[in-house]
Coordinates of C-alpha atoms in Angstrom, one line a residue:
M1 CA 64.6 -21.2 190.7
W2 CA 64.1 -18.9 193.8
Q3 CA 65.1 -21.8 196.1
Y4 CA 68.1 -22.9 194.1
Y5 CA 69.5 -19.5 193.1
G6 CA 73.3 -19.5 193.5
T7 CA 73.7 -23.3 193.1
P8 CA 75.5 -24.4 190.0
G9 CA 73.8 -23.2 186.8
V10 CA 71.1 -21.2 188.5
T11 CA 71.6 -17.5 187.9
G12 CA 69.9 -14.6 186.1
N13 CA 66.7 -12.7 186.8
L14 CA 63.9 -13.6 189.1
T15 CA 60.2 -12.5 188.5
L16 CA 57.6 -12.0 191.2
S17 CA 54.0 -12.1 189.9
W18 CA 50.8 -11.2 191.7
N19 CA 47.1 -10.4 191.2
S20 CA 47.1 -6.6 191.5
S21 CA 43.3 -6.4 191.8
L22 CA 43.7 -8.0 195.3
L23 CA 45.5 -4.8 196.5
P24 CA 43.8 -1.6 195.5
E25 CA 46.9 0.6 195.6
P26 CA 48.4 2.5 192.7
R27 CA 52.0 1.9 193.9
V28 CA 53.5 -0.7 196.2
N29 CA 56.6 -1.6 198.2
I30 CA 58.1 -5.1 197.9
E31 CA 59.7 -6.3 201.1
L32 CA 61.5 -9.4 202.3
W33 CA 60.5 -10.8 205.7
G34 CA 62.4 -13.5 207.6
Y35 CA 61.6 -16.1 210.2
Q36 CA 63.9 -17.4 212.9
E37 CA 63.5 -19.3 216.2
T38 CA 65.9 -18.2 218.9
G39 CA 66.8 -19.2 222.4
K40 CA 67.4 -22.6 224.0
P41 CA 65.1 -25.2 222.5
Y42 CA 62.3 -26.6 224.6
S43 CA 62.8 -23.8 227.2
D44 CA 60.9 -20.7 228.2
E45 CA 63.6 -18.7 226.2
W46 CA 62.6 -20.3 222.9
E47 CA 61.0 -17.6 220.8
A48 CA 59.6 -17.2 217.3
E49 CA 60.8 -14.2 215.4
W50 CA 59.1 -12.9 212.3
S51 CA 61.0 -9.8 211.1
Y52 CA 61.1 -7.2 208.4
L53 CA 64.5 -7.5 206.7
Y54 CA 64.8 -5.1 203.8
T55 CA 62.9 -3.6 200.8
L56 CA 63.5 -4.8 197.3
A57 CA 61.5 -2.0 195.6
R58 CA 59.8 1.2 196.8
N59 CA 57.0 3.1 195.1
F60 CA 56.8 0.5 192.4
P61 CA 53.7 0.6 190.0
N62 CA 51.1 -2.0 191.1
G63 CA 51.2 -4.0 188.0
N64 CA 51.3 -7.8 187.8
N65 CA 55.0 -8.6 188.1
F66 CA 58.4 -7.4 189.3
T67 CA 61.7 -8.6 187.8
F68 CA 65.1 -8.2 189.4
T69 CA 68.6 -9.6 189.6
P70 CA 69.2 -10.9 193.2
M71 CA 72.3 -9.5 194.9
P72 CA 73.8 -11.2 198.1
A73 CA 72.3 -9.7 201.2
T74 CA 74.4 -7.7 203.5
P75 CA 76.0 -9.8 206.3
Q76 CA 73.5 -8.7 209.0
Y77 CA 70.6 -10.3 207.0
Q78 CA 72.3 -13.5 205.9
A79 CA 71.4 -15.4 209.0
W80 CA 67.7 -15.5 207.8
E81 CA 67.4 -18.5 205.5
V82 CA 63.6 -18.9 205.5
G83 CA 61.1 -16.1 204.7
A84 CA 58.5 -14.6 202.4
L85 CA 58.0 -11.6 200.3
R86 CA 55.3 -9.0 201.1
I87 CA 53.7 -6.5 198.7
S88 CA 52.0 -3.6 200.4
G89 CA 50.8 0.0 199.6
S90 CA 53.7 2.4 199.2
S91 CA 52.0 4.8 201.6
H92 CA 53.0 2.5 204.5
T93 CA 56.5 2.8 206.1
D94 CA 58.9 -0.1 205.7
G95 CA 58.1 -3.1 207.8
K96 CA 54.8 -1.7 209.2
R97 CA 52.8 -4.6 210.6
D98 CA 49.1 -5.4 210.1
V99 CA 48.5 -3.6 206.9
P100 CA 46.7 -4.9 203.8
A101 CA 49.2 -6.9 201.8
I102 CA 49.8 -9.8 199.5
W103 CA 52.3 -12.5 200.7
S104 CA 54.3 -15.1 198.9
N105 CA 54.6 -18.6 200.3
E106 CA 57.4 -19.1 202.8
H107 CA 60.5 -20.5 201.0
A108 CA 64.2 -21.1 201.2
L109 CA 66.0 -17.8 200.7
A110 CA 68.8 -19.1 198.5
W111 CA 68.5 -16.0 196.3
H112 CA 69.5 -13.7 199.0
L113 CA 72.3 -15.7 200.7
G114 CA 75.9 -14.4 200.7
E115 CA 78.9 -14.8 198.4
D116 CA 80.2 -17.8 200.2
F117 CA 77.0 -19.7 199.2
R118 CA 77.4 -18.6 195.6
R119 CA 81.1 -19.5 195.4
D120 CA 80.5 -23.1 196.6
S121 CA 76.9 -23.8 197.5
A122 CA 77.7 -27.6 198.2
A123 CA 80.5 -26.8 200.7
W124 CA 78.3 -24.2 202.4
A125 CA 75.4 -26.6 202.6
T126 CA 77.5 -29.5 203.8
A127 CA 78.8 -27.4 206.7
K128 CA 75.3 -26.4 207.5
C129 CA 74.1 -30.0 207.3
M130 CA 76.9 -31.2 209.6
N131 CA 76.1 -28.5 212.2
W132 CA 72.4 -29.3 212.1
V133 CA 73.0 -33.0 212.7
A134 CA 75.2 -32.2 215.7
L135 CA 72.6 -29.9 217.1
D136 CA 69.6 -32.2 216.5
K137 CA 71.4 -35.1 218.2
K138 CA 71.5 -33.0 221.4
L139 CA 67.7 -32.3 221.3
P140 CA 65.1 -34.6 222.8
N141 CA 64.2 -37.7 220.8
F142 CA 60.8 -36.8 219.5
L143 CA 60.5 -40.1 217.4
T144 CA 59.7 -42.2 220.5
E145 CA 56.3 -40.5 221.0
L146 CA 55.0 -40.6 217.4
M147 CA 52.3 -43.1 216.5
D148 CA 53.2 -45.7 213.9
C149 CA 52.0 -45.2 210.3
P150 CA 49.1 -47.1 208.8
C151 CA 50.3 -50.2 207.0
T152 CA 48.6 -49.6 203.7
L153 CA 47.5 -46.7 201.5
A154 CA 43.9 -47.8 202.0
Q155 CA 44.2 -47.6 205.8
A156 CA 46.0 -44.2 205.6
R157 CA 43.2 -42.7 203.5
A158 CA 40.4 -44.2 205.7
D159 CA 41.8 -43.2 209.1
T160 CA 40.6 -39.7 208.8
G161 CA 40.5 -39.0 212.5
R162 CA 44.3 -39.3 212.9
F163 CA 45.8 -38.7 209.4
F164 CA 45.1 -36.2 206.6
T165 CA 46.4 -35.8 203.1
D166 CA 49.8 -34.2 202.7
Y167 CA 49.1 -31.5 200.1
G168 CA 52.6 -32.0 198.6
C169 CA 51.8 -35.6 197.6
D170 CA 48.1 -36.1 197.0
I171 CA 47.0 -39.0 194.7
E172 CA 43.7 -37.3 194.0
Q173 CA 45.4 -34.1 192.8
K174 CA 48.0 -36.1 190.9
S175 CA 50.8 -34.4 192.7
V176 CA 54.4 -34.7 191.6
C177 CA 55.5 -35.7 195.1
T178 CA 58.7 -33.6 194.7
Y179 CA 60.3 -34.6 198.0
H180 CA 59.1 -38.3 197.8
P181 CA 59.4 -39.2 194.1
G182 CA 58.8 -42.9 194.7
A183 CA 55.5 -42.3 196.4
V184 CA 52.0 -41.6 195.0
H185 CA 50.4 -40.4 198.2
C186 CA 51.5 -39.2 201.7
V187 CA 49.5 -38.4 204.8
R188 CA 50.5 -36.5 208.0
S189 CA 49.3 -37.1 211.5
V190 CA 46.6 -34.5 212.3
Q191 CA 47.7 -33.8 215.8
G192 CA 51.1 -32.9 217.1
S193 CA 52.7 -35.3 219.5
P194 CA 51.8 -34.7 223.2
R195 CA 55.1 -33.5 224.6
Y196 CA 57.2 -32.2 221.7
A197 CA 54.5 -31.1 219.2
S198 CA 56.1 -33.2 216.5
G199 CA 54.4 -34.7 213.4
Q200 CA 54.3 -38.0 211.7
Q201 CA 54.4 -38.4 207.9
C202 CA 53.6 -41.6 206.0
C203 CA 54.1 -42.2 202.3
Y204 CA 52.9 -45.0 200.0
S205 CA 53.8 -46.5 196.7
A206 CA 51.5 -47.3 193.7
S207 CA 51.1 -50.8 195.1
G208 CA 49.7 -49.4 198.4
T209 CA 52.7 -50.3 200.6
Q210 CA 54.8 -47.9 202.7
V211 CA 57.8 -46.2 201.2
L212 CA 60.5 -46.2 203.9
T213 CA 63.8 -44.3 204.2
W214 CA 65.6 -47.5 205.0
D215 CA 64.9 -48.6 201.5
T216 CA 65.0 -45.4 199.5
S217 CA 65.6 -41.7 199.8
S218 CA 61.9 -41.2 198.7
G219 CA 60.7 -42.5 202.1
S220 CA 58.5 -40.6 204.4
T221 CA 60.2 -38.5 207.0
P222 CA 58.7 -37.5 210.5
D223 CA 58.9 -33.8 211.6
R224 CA 60.3 -32.2 214.7
G225 CA 58.0 -29.3 213.9
H226 CA 54.5 -30.4 212.9
D227 CA 53.7 -28.9 209.5
W228 CA 50.3 -27.7 210.5
G229 CA 51.4 -26.4 214.0
T230 CA 50.1 -27.3 217.4
Y231 CA 48.1 -25.4 220.0
P232 CA 48.9 -22.7 221.3
Y233 CA 50.7 -22.1 218.0
R234 CA 52.7 -19.0 218.7
R235 CA 55.7 -20.6 220.4
P236 CA 58.4 -22.9 218.9
P237 CA 58.2 -25.6 217.7
R238 CA 54.4 -25.1 217.3
V239 CA 54.2 -22.3 214.7
P240 CA 52.3 -23.6 211.7
G241 CA 54.4 -24.1 208.7
L242 CA 57.4 -22.1 209.9
S243 CA 58.6 -24.3 212.7
H244 CA 58.5 -27.2 210.3
W245 CA 60.6 -25.2 207.8
M246 CA 63.2 -24.5 210.5
Y247 CA 63.8 -28.0 211.7
D248 CA 62.7 -30.3 208.8
V249 CA 62.6 -28.4 205.5
I250 CA 65.6 -26.0 205.3
T251 CA 67.6 -28.8 206.8
F252 CA 66.5 -31.0 203.9
Y253 CA 67.8 -28.3 201.6
Y254 CA 71.2 -28.3 203.4
C255 CA 71.6 -32.1 203.2
C256 CA 69.7 -33.3 200.2
L257 CA 69.0 -30.5 197.7
W258 CA 72.0 -28.2 198.0
S259 CA 74.6 -30.9 198.8
Q260 CA 74.9 -34.7 198.6
N261 CA 74.5 -35.6 202.3
C262 CA 71.0 -37.0 202.2
K263 CA 71.9 -40.1 204.2
L264 CA 72.7 -37.9 207.1
Y265 CA 69.3 -36.3 206.9
L266 CA 67.4 -39.6 206.6
D267 CA 69.3 -41.1 209.5
M268 CA 67.9 -38.2 211.6
R269 CA 64.4 -38.5 210.2
P270 CA 63.8 -42.2 209.6
S271 CA 60.5 -43.5 208.5
S272 CA 58.1 -45.2 210.9
D273 CA 56.9 -48.6 209.9
C274 CA 53.4 -49.9 211.0
H275 CA 54.4 -52.6 213.5
T276 CA 52.2 -51.2 216.3
Y277 CA 49.5 -49.5 214.2
S278 CA 45.9 -50.3 215.1
P279 CA 43.1 -49.1 212.8
P280 CA 40.2 -47.2 214.3
H281 CA 36.7 -48.7 214.8
L282 CA 34.0 -47.5 212.5
A283 CA 30.3 -46.9 213.0
S284 CA 27.9 -45.3 210.5
A285 CA 24.3 -44.0 210.1
F286 CA 22.6 -43.1 206.9
G287 CA 19.3 -43.3 205.0
D288 CA 16.0 -43.8 206.9
P289 CA 18.3 -44.0 209.5
H290 CA 20.1 -47.3 209.4
F291 CA 22.7 -47.7 212.1
L292 CA 25.8 -49.9 211.8
T293 CA 27.4 -50.0 215.2
F294 CA 31.1 -50.2 216.2
D295 CA 30.7 -53.9 216.9
G296 CA 28.9 -54.7 213.6
V297 CA 25.2 -54.8 214.6
H298 CA 22.9 -53.2 212.1
F299 CA 19.3 -51.9 212.7
T300 CA 16.9 -49.3 211.6
F301 CA 15.5 -46.6 213.9
N302 CA 13.5 -44.0 212.1
G303 CA 12.4 -41.8 215.0
L304 CA 11.7 -38.1 214.7
G305 CA 13.8 -35.8 217.0
E306 CA 17.3 -35.3 218.3
Y307 CA 19.4 -38.2 219.6
V308 CA 22.7 -39.2 221.0
L309 CA 24.7 -41.1 218.3
V310 CA 27.7 -41.7 220.5
Q311 CA 29.0 -40.3 223.8
S312 CA 32.1 -41.2 225.7
D313 CA 33.2 -40.6 229.3
L314 CA 36.8 -41.0 228.2
T315 CA 37.1 -37.5 226.5
K316 CA 33.5 -36.2 227.1
L317 CA 33.0 -36.8 223.4
M318 CA 29.4 -36.1 222.2
V319 CA 28.0 -36.6 218.8
Q320 CA 24.3 -35.8 218.4
G321 CA 22.0 -36.3 215.4
R322 CA 18.8 -34.7 214.3
T323 CA 16.2 -36.4 212.0
Q324 CA 13.5 -35.0 209.8
P325 CA 11.0 -36.6 207.4
P326 CA 11.9 -36.6 203.7
L327 CA 9.5 -35.8 200.9
T328 CA 8.1 -38.6 198.7
S329 CA 8.1 -38.5 194.9
S330 CA 4.7 -36.9 195.1
G331 CA 5.9 -34.1 197.4
A332 CA 4.1 -35.4 200.5
Q333 CA 5.9 -36.0 203.8
A334 CA 7.1 -39.6 204.1
N335 CA 6.4 -41.8 207.1
A336 CA 10.2 -42.1 207.5
T337 CA 13.1 -39.9 208.7
G338 CA 16.7 -39.2 207.8
L339 CA 19.6 -37.4 209.5
S340 CA 19.4 -33.7 208.8
A341 CA 22.0 -32.4 211.2
V342 CA 25.0 -33.7 213.2
V343 CA 26.8 -31.8 215.9
V344 CA 30.2 -32.7 217.6
K345 CA 32.0 -31.6 220.7
E346 CA 34.8 -33.1 222.9
N347 CA 36.0 -31.9 226.3
A348 CA 36.3 -28.1 226.1
S349 CA 36.5 -28.0 222.3
D350 CA 34.6 -25.8 219.9
V351 CA 31.2 -27.0 218.8
V352 CA 30.9 -27.9 215.1
E353 CA 27.5 -28.6 213.5
A354 CA 26.9 -29.8 209.9
R355 CA 23.3 -29.6 208.6
L356 CA 21.4 -29.7 205.4
G357 CA 20.9 -26.2 204.0
G358 CA 21.5 -24.0 201.0
P359 CA 18.9 -23.1 198.4
T360 CA 18.1 -26.7 197.5
G361 CA 18.3 -28.0 201.1
R362 CA 20.8 -30.7 199.9
T363 CA 24.1 -29.0 200.5
L364 CA 26.0 -28.8 203.8
Q365 CA 26.0 -25.8 206.1
V366 CA 28.8 -25.9 208.7
L367 CA 28.4 -23.9 211.9
L368 CA 31.1 -23.1 214.4
N369 CA 29.8 -22.3 217.9
Q370 CA 26.3 -21.5 216.3
E371 CA 27.7 -19.2 213.5
I372 CA 27.7 -20.3 209.9
L373 CA 31.2 -20.7 208.5
N374 CA 32.3 -19.4 205.0
F375 CA 34.8 -21.6 203.2
S376 CA 35.4 -19.3 200.2
E377 CA 39.0 -18.7 201.1
Q378 CA 40.1 -21.9 202.9
R379 CA 39.0 -25.5 203.2
W380 CA 41.0 -26.3 206.3
V381 CA 40.4 -24.6 209.7
D382 CA 42.4 -25.0 213.0
L383 CA 39.9 -24.8 215.9
K384 CA 40.0 -25.3 219.6
G385 CA 40.4 -29.1 220.2
M386 CA 39.8 -30.0 216.6
F387 CA 40.6 -29.5 212.9
L388 CA 37.9 -29.1 210.3
A389 CA 38.2 -29.8 206.6
V390 CA 35.6 -29.5 203.8
S391 CA 35.5 -30.9 200.3
G392 CA 33.1 -29.3 197.9
D393 CA 29.7 -28.4 199.4
R394 CA 28.7 -31.9 200.5
N395 CA 31.6 -33.3 202.7
V396 CA 33.0 -32.2 206.0
S397 CA 35.5 -34.0 208.2
V398 CA 36.0 -33.2 211.9
M399 CA 39.3 -34.4 213.4
L400 CA 39.3 -34.3 217.2
S401 CA 42.3 -34.0 219.5
S402 CA 41.7 -37.6 220.8
G403 CA 42.2 -39.0 217.3
A404 CA 38.4 -39.5 216.9
G405 CA 37.1 -38.6 213.5
V406 CA 33.6 -37.6 212.3
E407 CA 32.8 -37.5 208.6
V408 CA 29.5 -36.0 207.4
Q409 CA 28.2 -36.2 203.8
A410 CA 25.1 -34.7 202.2
H411 CA 23.0 -37.1 200.1
E412 CA 19.6 -37.0 198.6
H413 CA 17.3 -35.6 201.4
F414 CA 19.6 -36.9 204.2
L415 CA 23.1 -36.9 205.7
S416 CA 25.3 -39.9 206.3
V417 CA 27.8 -39.9 209.1
N418 CA 30.9 -42.1 209.7
I419 CA 32.5 -42.1 213.1
L420 CA 36.0 -43.5 213.7
L421 CA 37.3 -44.1 217.2
P422 CA 40.8 -45.2 218.2
E423 CA 41.4 -48.3 220.3
E424 CA 41.5 -46.1 223.5
F425 CA 37.7 -45.8 223.3
L426 CA 37.1 -49.5 224.0
N427 CA 34.5 -49.9 226.8
H428 CA 34.0 -46.1 226.8
T429 CA 31.0 -45.5 224.4
Q430 CA 27.2 -45.3 224.7
G431 CA 24.4 -44.3 222.4
L432 CA 22.6 -45.4 219.3
L433 CA 25.9 -46.6 217.8
G434 CA 26.4 -49.1 220.6
T435 CA 29.0 -50.1 223.2
L436 CA 32.4 -50.4 221.6
N437 CA 33.9 -53.5 223.1
N438 CA 33.8 -56.2 220.3
I439 CA 30.7 -57.7 222.0
P440 CA 27.8 -57.2 219.6
S441 CA 25.2 -58.7 222.1
D442 CA 25.3 -55.6 224.4
D443 CA 24.9 -52.9 221.7
F444 CA 21.3 -52.2 222.7
T445 CA 22.1 -50.7 226.1
L446 CA 19.8 -48.1 227.6
R447 CA 20.8 -45.0 229.5
N448 CA 20.3 -46.8 232.8
E449 CA 22.7 -49.5 231.6
T450 CA 20.0 -52.1 231.0
V451 CA 21.0 -54.3 228.1
L452 CA 18.2 -55.3 225.7
P453 CA 18.6 -58.6 223.9
P454 CA 19.9 -58.6 220.3
E455 CA 16.6 -60.2 219.2
I456 CA 14.9 -56.7 219.3
T457 CA 16.2 -56.2 215.8
S458 CA 13.2 -58.3 214.7
E459 CA 10.8 -56.4 216.9
P460 CA 10.5 -52.9 215.4
H461 CA 8.4 -51.4 218.3
K462 CA 10.9 -52.5 220.9
L463 CA 13.7 -51.2 218.7
F464 CA 11.8 -47.9 218.5
E465 CA 11.6 -47.7 222.3
F466 CA 15.4 -48.3 222.5
G467 CA 16.0 -45.4 220.1
A468 CA 13.6 -43.1 222.0
D469 CA 15.6 -43.7 225.2
W470 CA 18.6 -42.0 223.6
A471 CA 16.8 -38.7 222.8
I472 CA 18.8 -35.8 224.1
R473 CA 17.6 -33.3 226.6
N474 CA 17.4 -29.5 226.2
D475 CA 20.1 -28.9 228.8
S476 CA 22.5 -31.2 226.9
S477 CA 21.7 -30.2 223.3
L478 CA 24.6 -28.9 221.2
F479 CA 22.4 -27.9 218.3
T480 CA 21.7 -24.4 216.9
Y481 CA 18.1 -23.3 216.8
D482 CA 18.3 -20.2 214.5
S483 CA 15.0 -20.3 212.7
P484 CA 11.3 -20.4 213.7
T485 CA 11.1 -23.9 212.1
L486 CA 13.9 -25.3 214.3
V487 CA 12.5 -23.6 217.4
D488 CA 8.9 -24.9 216.8
N489 CA 9.9 -28.4 215.7
Y490 CA 12.9 -29.2 217.9
L491 CA 13.6 -26.7 220.7
R492 CA 10.1 -26.5 222.2
P493 CA 8.6 -30.0 221.8
P494 CA 10.0 -33.1 223.4
K495 CA 13.3 -34.3 221.8
H496 CA 11.6 -37.5 220.6
D497 CA 8.3 -37.1 218.9
S498 CA 6.3 -40.0 220.3
A499 CA 3.3 -39.1 218.1
F500 CA 5.3 -39.8 214.9
L501 CA 4.9 -43.4 213.8
P502 CA 7.1 -44.4 210.9
V503 CA 6.6 -47.3 208.5
F504 CA 8.2 -50.3 210.1
T505 CA 7.8 -52.8 207.2
Q506 CA 8.2 -52.3 203.5
G507 CA 5.8 -53.2 200.8
P508 CA 6.4 -55.8 198.0
L509 CA 9.6 -55.5 196.0
T510 CA 9.0 -53.8 192.6
P511 CA 11.1 -54.5 189.5
Q512 CA 12.5 -51.0 189.5
V513 CA 13.7 -51.2 193.1
A514 CA 15.1 -54.7 192.6
S515 CA 17.0 -53.5 189.5
L516 CA 18.4 -50.5 191.5
C517 CA 19.2 -52.1 194.8
G518 CA 20.1 -55.6 194.0
G519 CA 20.5 -57.4 197.3
D520 CA 21.0 -54.2 199.4
L521 CA 18.2 -54.4 202.0
F522 CA 18.7 -50.8 203.2
C523 CA 18.3 -49.5 199.7
Q524 CA 15.2 -51.6 199.1
F525 CA 13.6 -50.4 202.4
D526 CA 14.2 -46.7 201.7
A527 CA 13.1 -46.8 198.1
L528 CA 9.9 -48.7 198.9
V529 CA 8.9 -46.7 202.1
T530 CA 9.5 -43.3 200.5
G531 CA 8.5 -44.2 197.0
S532 CA 11.7 -42.5 195.8
L533 CA 14.3 -44.3 193.8
D534 CA 16.6 -41.3 194.3
I535 CA 16.5 -41.8 198.1
G536 CA 17.0 -45.5 197.7
N537 CA 20.0 -44.9 195.5
A538 CA 21.5 -42.4 198.0
T539 CA 21.2 -45.0 200.7
R540 CA 22.8 -47.6 198.4
V541 CA 25.8 -45.2 197.8
A542 CA 26.2 -44.4 201.5
H543 CA 26.1 -48.1 202.4
L544 CA 28.8 -48.8 199.8
Q545 CA 30.9 -46.1 201.3
H546 CA 30.6 -47.7 204.7
Q547 CA 31.5 -51.1 203.3
H548 CA 34.5 -49.6 201.5
L549 CA 35.7 -47.9 204.7
Q550 CA 35.2 -51.0 206.7
Q551 CA 37.3 -53.0 204.2
S552 CA 40.0 -50.4 204.1
L553 CA 40.3 -50.4 207.9
Q554 CA 40.8 -54.2 208.3
P555 CA 43.8 -55.0 210.4
V556 CA 47.0 -55.9 208.6
V557 CA 49.8 -58.0 210.0
S558 CA 53.3 -56.4 209.7
C559 CA 56.5 -58.3 210.4
G560 CA 58.6 -55.2 210.4
W561 CA 61.4 -54.0 208.2
L562 CA 64.1 -56.3 207.0
S563 CA 67.6 -55.1 206.1
A564 CA 69.9 -56.6 203.5
P565 CA 72.7 -58.6 204.9
E566 CA 76.2 -57.0 205.0
Y567 CA 77.9 -57.7 201.7
G568 CA 74.5 -58.6 200.2
K569 CA 71.3 -57.3 198.6
K570 CA 67.6 -57.9 199.1
N571 CA 64.7 -58.0 196.7
G572 CA 61.4 -56.8 198.1
T573 CA 60.2 -53.8 200.1
S574 CA 56.8 -55.1 201.4
Y575 CA 56.8 -56.3 205.0
L576 CA 53.2 -57.3 205.4
E577 CA 51.7 -60.8 205.8
G578 CA 52.3 -63.0 202.8
S579 CA 55.1 -60.8 201.5
T580 CA 58.4 -62.5 200.6
V581 CA 61.9 -60.8 200.6
K582 CA 64.7 -62.5 198.8
F583 CA 68.4 -62.2 199.5
S584 CA 71.7 -62.6 197.6
C585 CA 75.3 -61.9 198.2
E586 CA 78.0 -60.0 196.4
P587 CA 80.7 -61.9 194.4
G588 CA 83.1 -63.7 196.8
Y589 CA 80.5 -64.2 199.4
K590 CA 78.2 -67.1 200.1
L591 CA 74.7 -66.9 201.7
R592 CA 74.2 -68.6 205.0
G593 CA 70.6 -68.7 206.4
S594 CA 67.5 -68.3 204.4
Q595 CA 67.5 -67.3 200.8
E596 CA 64.1 -65.8 201.3
Q597 CA 61.9 -64.9 204.2
T598 CA 58.1 -64.7 204.3
C599 CA 56.0 -62.6 206.7
Q600 CA 53.8 -65.0 208.6
P601 CA 50.3 -64.4 210.2
N602 CA 51.9 -64.3 213.7
G603 CA 53.9 -61.3 212.7
Q604 CA 57.2 -63.2 212.6
W605 CA 59.5 -63.7 209.6
S606 CA 60.0 -67.3 208.4
G607 CA 63.4 -68.9 208.1
V608 CA 66.7 -67.9 209.5
W609 CA 68.3 -64.5 209.3
P610 CA 70.6 -64.5 206.2
Q611 CA 74.3 -63.6 206.4
C612 CA 76.9 -63.2 203.6
K613 CA 80.1 -64.9 204.6
P614 CA 83.4 -65.1 202.5
D615 CA 83.2 -68.0 200.0
H616 CA 86.2 -70.1 200.9
T617 CA 85.8 -72.1 197.8
V618 CA 86.3 -69.0 195.7
L619 CA 89.1 -67.9 198.0
L620 CA 90.9 -71.2 197.6
G621 CA 90.4 -71.0 193.9
V622 CA 91.9 -67.6 193.9
I623 CA 94.8 -68.7 196.0
F624 CA 95.4 -71.8 193.8
G625 CA 95.3 -69.6 190.7
V626 CA 97.8 -67.2 192.2
L627 CA 100.1 -70.1 193.1
L628 CA 99.7 -71.6 189.7
V629 CA 100.7 -68.3 188.1
V630 CA 103.7 -68.0 190.4
A631 CA 104.7 -71.7 189.8
L632 CA 104.5 -71.2 186.0
A633 CA 106.5 -68.0 186.2
V634 CA 109.2 -69.8 188.3
L635 CA 109.2 -72.7 185.9
G636 CA 109.5 -70.4 182.9
Y637 CA 112.4 -68.6 184.6
V638 CA 114.2 -71.9 185.3
M639 CA 113.8 -73.1 181.8
L640 CA 114.9 -69.8 180.3
K641 CA 118.0 -69.9 182.5
K642 CA 118.9 -73.5 181.3
R643 CA 118.4 -72.4 177.7
R644 CA 120.9 -69.6 178.1
R645 CA 123.5 -71.9 179.6
R646 CA 123.3 -74.2 176.6
M647 CA 123.9 -71.3 174.4

């Protein structure tokens, strides 16, 4: 109602509600603040302006709500169309900055716009829409530098290094998807584009295929201003949330919500298909650590210490892992290890560490530059060179500026880690998770670039030597040592404990383990070595998650969008391998070319491009019918004339 106030049928009172306990003041002021971006776009003159506009109520009792009838703002304030309300103590002067306050969300300020908006909101919005289209056409084309969307919903949810859930359309939260009603889930690109700081959006239907603006107004729309902002944030179009409102949201109100000009908006913000999308490469480690490399090799290395999981000279990416022995069902220390901490850094980014902690030792502690983070107020953090998101107390995702992603999850007694690397990292990785180059035979490469044969997977002692070679050094460690236990066990001793000898072979399979694990060899190994079905089950779950991710990230062939022929229609909005699109023509037109086209494995559509041409048979029939009617009319006239003469 706030954002539609003044449009047909939307009038009356508005009510602002808040939690008064958050602001320990007896009386408050309620103010309107507005946001603008001024100056020549993409120049040094382009400035962000967050301004106090006026006060709605002064010295108002700090209850839980305030009700008022909006009046049109005076002319000097009507240029502000995006803003937020602020509630602050009445002892502060109007518009004083940096004081304790409660803020509303930013929103479209329809309720404060002028009389011209209230008289004819559609005409007002149409004029605004037309002006915006003319201006946007003069700005640089940001669409050319956006990456293509993932082809499927499964890919979009799995590619967590480059895409993240759009809070406005989240399948897990059962969102309404207000702006994309034909979609069940949308994602946004994590990083802004390199030059224009723009953002990609990708939406998907219940069947898992893309929803495109070329087919429906519910399609995904890219953003000139990235919704989550882009470093260094304070200058347009990089201001989180607000730049996006100025160029992509209030303009949507102009064209689509306050007037009937949505086609103009969608022409300026067309969906991206997935023709050039390439899924990332996945590697994982979990359990008593079992490693599944980027090239598909799997092995077990259960050393005790701190090791390089993956490093890359491309972006100075470094992911390190720390292992510790779990406890057996009897409470004794097992002759096995599991990941207990993972730390990540890239180029000059912040350092983020995720480790087992908490009262039970089974929840995640997240450290930023060696300080423990508190996520009681927010679950998403913008950091230097990365974004960080947490889910519950057992999951953390690190999204790096290169598009690499690191997911860490707490399980029973150990962590699992999934690392996703874009195609650019090909031939640029080293470490326990192998050399990413689609050649499995060189995954056991030592620091000195000696390549060990793949057969060492059947020789545990040689495999142990390979793992030990990737122990980190004190001068390259990214870990935090903030307790006597960590100092004594990891900082002072060698980074690989050569005195610790794990169990290399498992005992005979028991009925309980067979029932739990089925054919999962990793689950069997961990349950038998540790004597804990809980640990075995945690390994089984982590392995299933890896397999699900791997399946979701399988490449998919797209043949690209197909349009309906002029004077015709099409049936089908999936453009992936095996999909068929059918065509038909309007009455009076005949289809030439293929009646249907199928997306082939080579990325090309089958058949011949359809066209709807005038149906001359129908046309001749119409002409004949007209001539017949004329002839009959003439004949009738002649006969009538003869009859009159006889009379």
